[in-house]
Amino acid sequence: MTGHKFEATPNDSPTRGTDAEANANANADADADVDVDADANAGSPAATRLYAILAREARTAVIFRRGPTKQVQLIRWDLRTDTFEHGQWLKGRIYERRCDLSPSGRLLVYFAATNRPPIGSWTAISKPPFLTALALWPKTDSWGGGGIFEDENTLLLNHAPEHDAHGFEPAAGTRLKPGMQVKPCGPWSGRGEDDPINAVLRERAGWRDAEIGEGELGGLRATALYRYSKPRVIEKAGANGRRLQRVLHGVGVQQKPWYALDHRVLDREGTVLVSIPESDWADWDGGDLLFARGGCLYRLSKSRFKAYADQGDAAFQLLHDFSNARFTPMAPTSDALKY
């Protein structure tokens, strides 16, 4: 078995750069996701955004490192040692909130787009930290896409069944792992953008609505697609009665990342223990807090929460600064080309 010919290297058509704005009228959420604060300013360094997915049954994770806007690197993270394996890059867009890891963390399903022929967008299964497709399903737009691993051998593919004449058969030259089955991703399969699939993934991971928020859509010349006057808050329970909250202030806000987020940790009485403004991602690893901000990945161990009260940000352990990484072609290993 060899991987699909469309690999995450600059020599293949889907990765020779992209015009992510091409589908903006059809899919403003997905394709307008640009970091105006850095990418649009000549001479300024591109903002680096990090988003991680933790495996459900193993101490491993993947990180999507984005920056400039149209370049993404996949990184494998060993949570036992906080070491990182830097993987392949894509010159295009990966919609990280529509991606998932298999329970073991061995396989990744991701949705990507370059909006260039021969395949403008696609969902694929790969072996982190490689993006080379073992199984691939082409798409022509940025609606839906991606998927959810129901278990190690069942993929819920976020494509519309009525648009797939081959019953979710992967593209020629790719195949599923023996014994793997593919099903539609619920009654809304292939519809929506980051939601509803991301809402399902959040719920599975233990996130719950805390405050629904209040806001309004921006007009044609507004500085935000949607701005909250009262933030939307979701939360995830941690150890010792602590709660991690994700605070959403707006979507598509100028001079901000697409999702304008803060994170914070509260105790069981509702007192704020840790505040992490302008952070891109956060989650629990046991009782430890993990979060990403400014292109850097941090850990606050459960034993250091009291230290934060006195030391502030100095209590955070910097795991790695990814901001200086640059696009580097990488061929897949032989192991990345087989299940």
Short mmCIF file of C-alpha atoms in Angstrom, two decimals, residues 73-293:
data_model
loop_
_atom_site.label_atom_id
_atom_site.label_comp_id
_atom_site.label_asym_id
_atom_site.label_seq_id
_atom_site.Cartn_x
_atom_site.Cartn_y
_atom_site.Cartn_z
CA GLN A 73 2.19 22.26 10.06
CA LEU A 74 1.14 19.07 11.82
CA ILE A 75 3.05 18.21 15.02
CA ARG A 76 2.80 15.14 17.23
CA TRP A 77 2.94 15.76 20.96
CA ASP A 78 3.98 13.13 23.52
CA LEU A 79 2.15 14.20 26.67
CA ARG A 80 4.23 11.89 28.86
CA THR A 81 7.45 13.77 28.15
CA ASP A 82 6.19 17.00 26.53
CA THR A 83 8.32 16.32 23.47
CA PHE A 84 7.32 17.10 19.91
CA GLU A 85 7.75 15.48 16.52
CA HIS A 86 7.54 18.14 13.83
CA GLY A 87 5.75 16.83 10.77
CA GLN A 88 4.53 17.82 7.34
CA TRP A 89 3.34 21.21 6.18
CA LEU A 90 0.43 22.10 3.93
CA LYS A 91 0.27 25.24 1.81
CA GLY A 92 -3.44 25.69 2.31
CA ARG A 93 -6.00 25.64 5.08
CA ILE A 94 -6.78 22.89 7.57
CA TYR A 95 -10.10 23.29 9.38
CA GLU A 96 -8.87 22.07 12.73
CA ARG A 97 -12.26 22.20 14.44
CA ARG A 98 -13.55 19.55 12.02
CA CYS A 99 -10.66 17.14 12.68
CA ASP A 100 -10.37 14.21 15.07
CA LEU A 101 -7.90 11.65 16.40
CA SER A 102 -8.70 7.98 16.71
CA PRO A 103 -8.90 6.90 20.38
CA SER A 104 -5.32 5.54 20.25
CA GLY A 105 -4.05 8.70 18.55
CA ARG A 106 -2.56 6.64 15.72
CA LEU A 107 -4.84 8.04 13.00
CA LEU A 108 -5.99 11.55 12.17
CA VAL A 109 -8.99 12.56 10.08
CA TYR A 110 -8.66 16.11 8.78
CA PHE A 111 -10.37 18.49 6.38
CA ALA A 112 -8.20 20.70 4.18
CA ALA A 113 -8.55 23.07 1.26
CA THR A 114 -6.35 24.85 -1.25
CA ASN A 115 -9.19 25.86 -3.59
CA ARG A 116 -6.97 24.88 -6.50
CA PRO A 117 -7.25 21.99 -8.96
CA PRO A 118 -7.18 19.06 -9.15
CA ILE A 119 -8.73 18.76 -5.68
CA GLY A 120 -9.89 22.02 -4.15
CA SER A 121 -10.80 20.53 -0.77
CA TRP A 122 -10.75 17.08 0.76
CA THR A 123 -11.12 14.96 3.86
CA ALA A 124 -8.32 12.47 4.53
CA ILE A 125 -7.03 9.93 7.04
CA SER A 126 -3.32 10.09 7.82
CA LYS A 127 -0.79 8.98 10.43
CA PRO A 128 0.48 11.92 12.52
CA PRO A 129 2.71 13.80 12.19
CA PHE A 130 2.19 13.24 8.45
CA LEU A 131 -0.62 14.57 6.28
CA THR A 132 -0.05 12.12 3.43
CA ALA A 133 -3.45 10.59 2.72
CA LEU A 134 -4.00 6.90 3.37
CA ALA A 135 -7.69 7.39 2.54
CA LEU A 136 -9.04 10.47 0.80
CA TRP A 137 -12.49 11.82 -0.08
CA PRO A 138 -12.49 14.80 -2.50
CA LYS A 139 -14.84 17.75 -2.07
CA THR A 140 -15.54 20.83 -4.14
CA ASP A 141 -16.36 23.32 -1.39
CA SER A 142 -15.83 24.09 2.29
CA TRP A 143 -19.24 23.08 3.62
CA GLY A 144 -19.08 20.15 6.02
CA GLY A 145 -15.90 18.10 5.66
CA GLY A 146 -13.80 16.32 8.23
CA GLY A 147 -15.09 13.61 10.49
CA ILE A 148 -15.30 11.93 13.88
CA PHE A 149 -13.75 8.65 14.97
CA GLU A 150 -16.59 6.86 16.73
CA ASP A 151 -14.04 4.22 17.71
CA GLU A 152 -10.74 2.90 16.34
CA ASN A 153 -12.47 1.22 13.39
CA THR A 154 -15.46 3.48 12.66
CA LEU A 155 -15.26 6.86 10.96
CA LEU A 156 -18.22 9.20 10.82
CA LEU A 157 -17.50 11.11 7.60
CA ASN A 158 -18.85 14.66 7.46
CA HIS A 159 -19.83 14.51 3.78
CA ALA A 160 -23.36 14.51 2.37
CA PRO A 161 -24.30 10.90 1.49
CA GLU A 162 -26.51 12.02 -1.41
CA HIS A 163 -23.47 13.64 -3.04
CA ASP A 164 -21.34 10.49 -2.90
CA ALA A 165 -22.32 8.06 -5.64
CA HIS A 166 -19.81 5.48 -4.42
CA GLY A 167 -21.09 5.06 -0.86
CA PHE A 168 -18.18 6.82 0.81
CA GLU A 169 -15.56 4.80 -1.04
CA PRO A 170 -12.20 6.59 -0.80
CA ALA A 171 -10.53 7.97 -3.93
CA ALA A 172 -8.60 5.72 -6.27
CA GLY A 173 -5.12 4.97 -4.99
CA THR A 174 -6.21 5.18 -1.35
CA ARG A 175 -7.98 2.72 0.91
CA LEU A 176 -9.39 2.22 4.36
CA LYS A 177 -7.68 0.25 7.08
CA PRO A 178 -8.86 -3.39 6.95
CA GLY A 179 -12.00 -3.72 9.05
CA MET A 180 -12.73 0.02 9.12
CA GLN A 181 -16.22 1.18 8.23
CA VAL A 182 -17.45 4.63 7.23
CA LYS A 183 -20.84 6.08 8.14
CA PRO A 184 -22.48 9.51 7.70
CA CYS A 185 -21.79 11.99 10.47
CA GLY A 186 -25.36 12.13 11.77
CA PRO A 187 -28.44 13.62 10.10
CA TRP A 188 -26.56 16.85 9.36
CA SER A 189 -23.64 15.10 7.63
CA GLY A 190 -21.94 17.38 5.11
CA ARG A 191 -23.77 20.49 6.26
CA GLY A 192 -22.71 23.53 8.24
CA GLU A 193 -19.21 24.81 8.77
CA ASP A 194 -17.22 24.32 12.00
CA ASP A 195 -20.55 23.64 13.67
CA PRO A 196 -22.40 21.37 14.07
CA ILE A 197 -19.48 18.91 13.91
CA ASN A 198 -17.34 20.90 16.36
CA ALA A 199 -20.21 21.07 18.84
CA VAL A 200 -20.38 17.26 18.81
CA LEU A 201 -16.61 16.99 19.36
CA ARG A 202 -16.74 19.51 22.22
CA GLU A 203 -19.56 17.66 23.94
CA ARG A 204 -17.72 14.35 23.62
CA ALA A 205 -14.66 15.97 25.23
CA GLY A 206 -16.71 17.13 28.21
CA TRP A 207 -17.37 20.78 27.37
CA ARG A 208 -20.73 22.19 28.43
CA ASP A 209 -22.49 25.53 27.93
CA ALA A 210 -22.10 27.83 30.93
CA GLU A 211 -23.39 31.11 29.46
CA ILE A 212 -25.09 31.27 26.07
CA GLY A 213 -24.06 34.90 25.55
CA GLU A 214 -25.69 37.81 23.79
CA GLY A 215 -24.62 39.55 20.61
CA GLU A 216 -25.46 40.47 17.07
CA LEU A 217 -24.36 39.92 13.49
CA GLY A 218 -22.28 42.68 11.95
CA GLY A 219 -23.43 44.59 8.93
CA LEU A 220 -21.79 44.71 5.52
CA ARG A 221 -19.04 47.09 6.68
CA ALA A 222 -18.87 45.98 10.29
CA THR A 223 -15.55 45.23 12.00
CA ALA A 224 -16.83 41.81 13.11
CA LEU A 225 -18.98 39.09 11.60
CA TYR A 226 -20.49 38.48 15.03
CA ARG A 227 -19.70 40.39 18.21
CA TYR A 228 -20.86 39.41 21.70
CA SER A 229 -21.98 42.13 24.10
CA LYS A 230 -22.09 39.37 26.71
CA PRO A 231 -19.52 36.63 25.95
CA ARG A 232 -20.48 33.08 25.22
CA VAL A 233 -18.86 30.75 27.78
CA ILE A 234 -18.38 27.00 27.71
CA GLU A 235 -16.63 25.07 30.47
CA LYS A 236 -14.99 21.75 31.24
CA ALA A 237 -14.68 20.22 34.69
CA GLY A 238 -11.21 19.52 36.07
CA ALA A 239 -9.70 18.17 39.27
CA ASN A 240 -10.54 19.49 42.76
CA GLY A 241 -13.69 21.30 41.62
CA ARG A 242 -11.83 23.50 39.16
CA ARG A 243 -13.49 24.54 35.89
CA LEU A 244 -11.78 25.56 32.67
CA GLN A 245 -13.78 28.14 30.77
CA ARG A 246 -13.50 29.22 27.15
CA VAL A 247 -14.79 32.78 26.70
CA LEU A 248 -15.80 33.77 23.16
CA HIS A 249 -15.98 37.53 22.51
CA GLY A 250 -16.54 37.54 18.78
CA VAL A 251 -16.14 35.82 15.43
CA GLY A 252 -14.38 37.42 12.49
CA VAL A 253 -13.28 40.45 14.53
CA GLN A 254 -10.75 42.72 12.83
CA GLN A 255 -7.26 42.72 14.36
CA LYS A 256 -8.07 39.43 16.12
CA PRO A 257 -7.92 35.73 15.26
CA TRP A 258 -11.12 34.38 13.71
CA TYR A 259 -12.35 33.22 17.13
CA ALA A 260 -11.57 35.97 19.66
CA LEU A 261 -11.02 33.89 22.79
CA ASP A 262 -9.90 34.14 26.39
CA HIS A 263 -9.56 31.21 28.81
CA ARG A 264 -9.76 31.10 32.58
CA VAL A 265 -9.87 28.62 35.45
CA LEU A 266 -12.40 28.97 38.26
CA ASP A 267 -12.63 27.16 41.58
CA ARG A 268 -15.83 25.50 42.77
CA GLU A 269 -17.01 28.79 44.30
CA GLY A 270 -16.58 30.63 41.01
CA THR A 271 -13.43 32.56 41.94
CA VAL A 272 -11.05 33.09 39.03
CA LEU A 273 -7.80 31.24 39.78
CA VAL A 274 -6.04 31.69 36.44
CA SER A 275 -6.71 34.15 33.64
CA ILE A 276 -5.31 33.60 30.12
CA PRO A 277 -6.41 36.44 27.83
CA GLU A 278 -6.06 36.18 24.04
CA SER A 279 -5.30 32.47 24.13
CA ASP A 280 -6.06 30.21 21.16
CA TRP A 281 -6.65 26.86 22.87
CA ALA A 282 -6.75 25.24 26.31
CA ASP A 283 -7.60 21.86 27.83
CA TRP A 284 -7.00 19.65 30.83
CA ASP A 285 -4.35 16.92 30.99
CA GLY A 286 -5.41 15.16 34.15
CA GLY A 287 -5.24 17.96 36.71
CA ASP A 288 -2.74 20.02 34.68
CA LEU A 289 -3.78 22.98 32.54
CA LEU A 290 -2.50 23.11 28.96
CA PHE A 291 -2.89 26.19 26.78
CA ALA A 292 -1.58 27.96 23.68
CA ARG A 293 -0.97 31.66 23.30
#
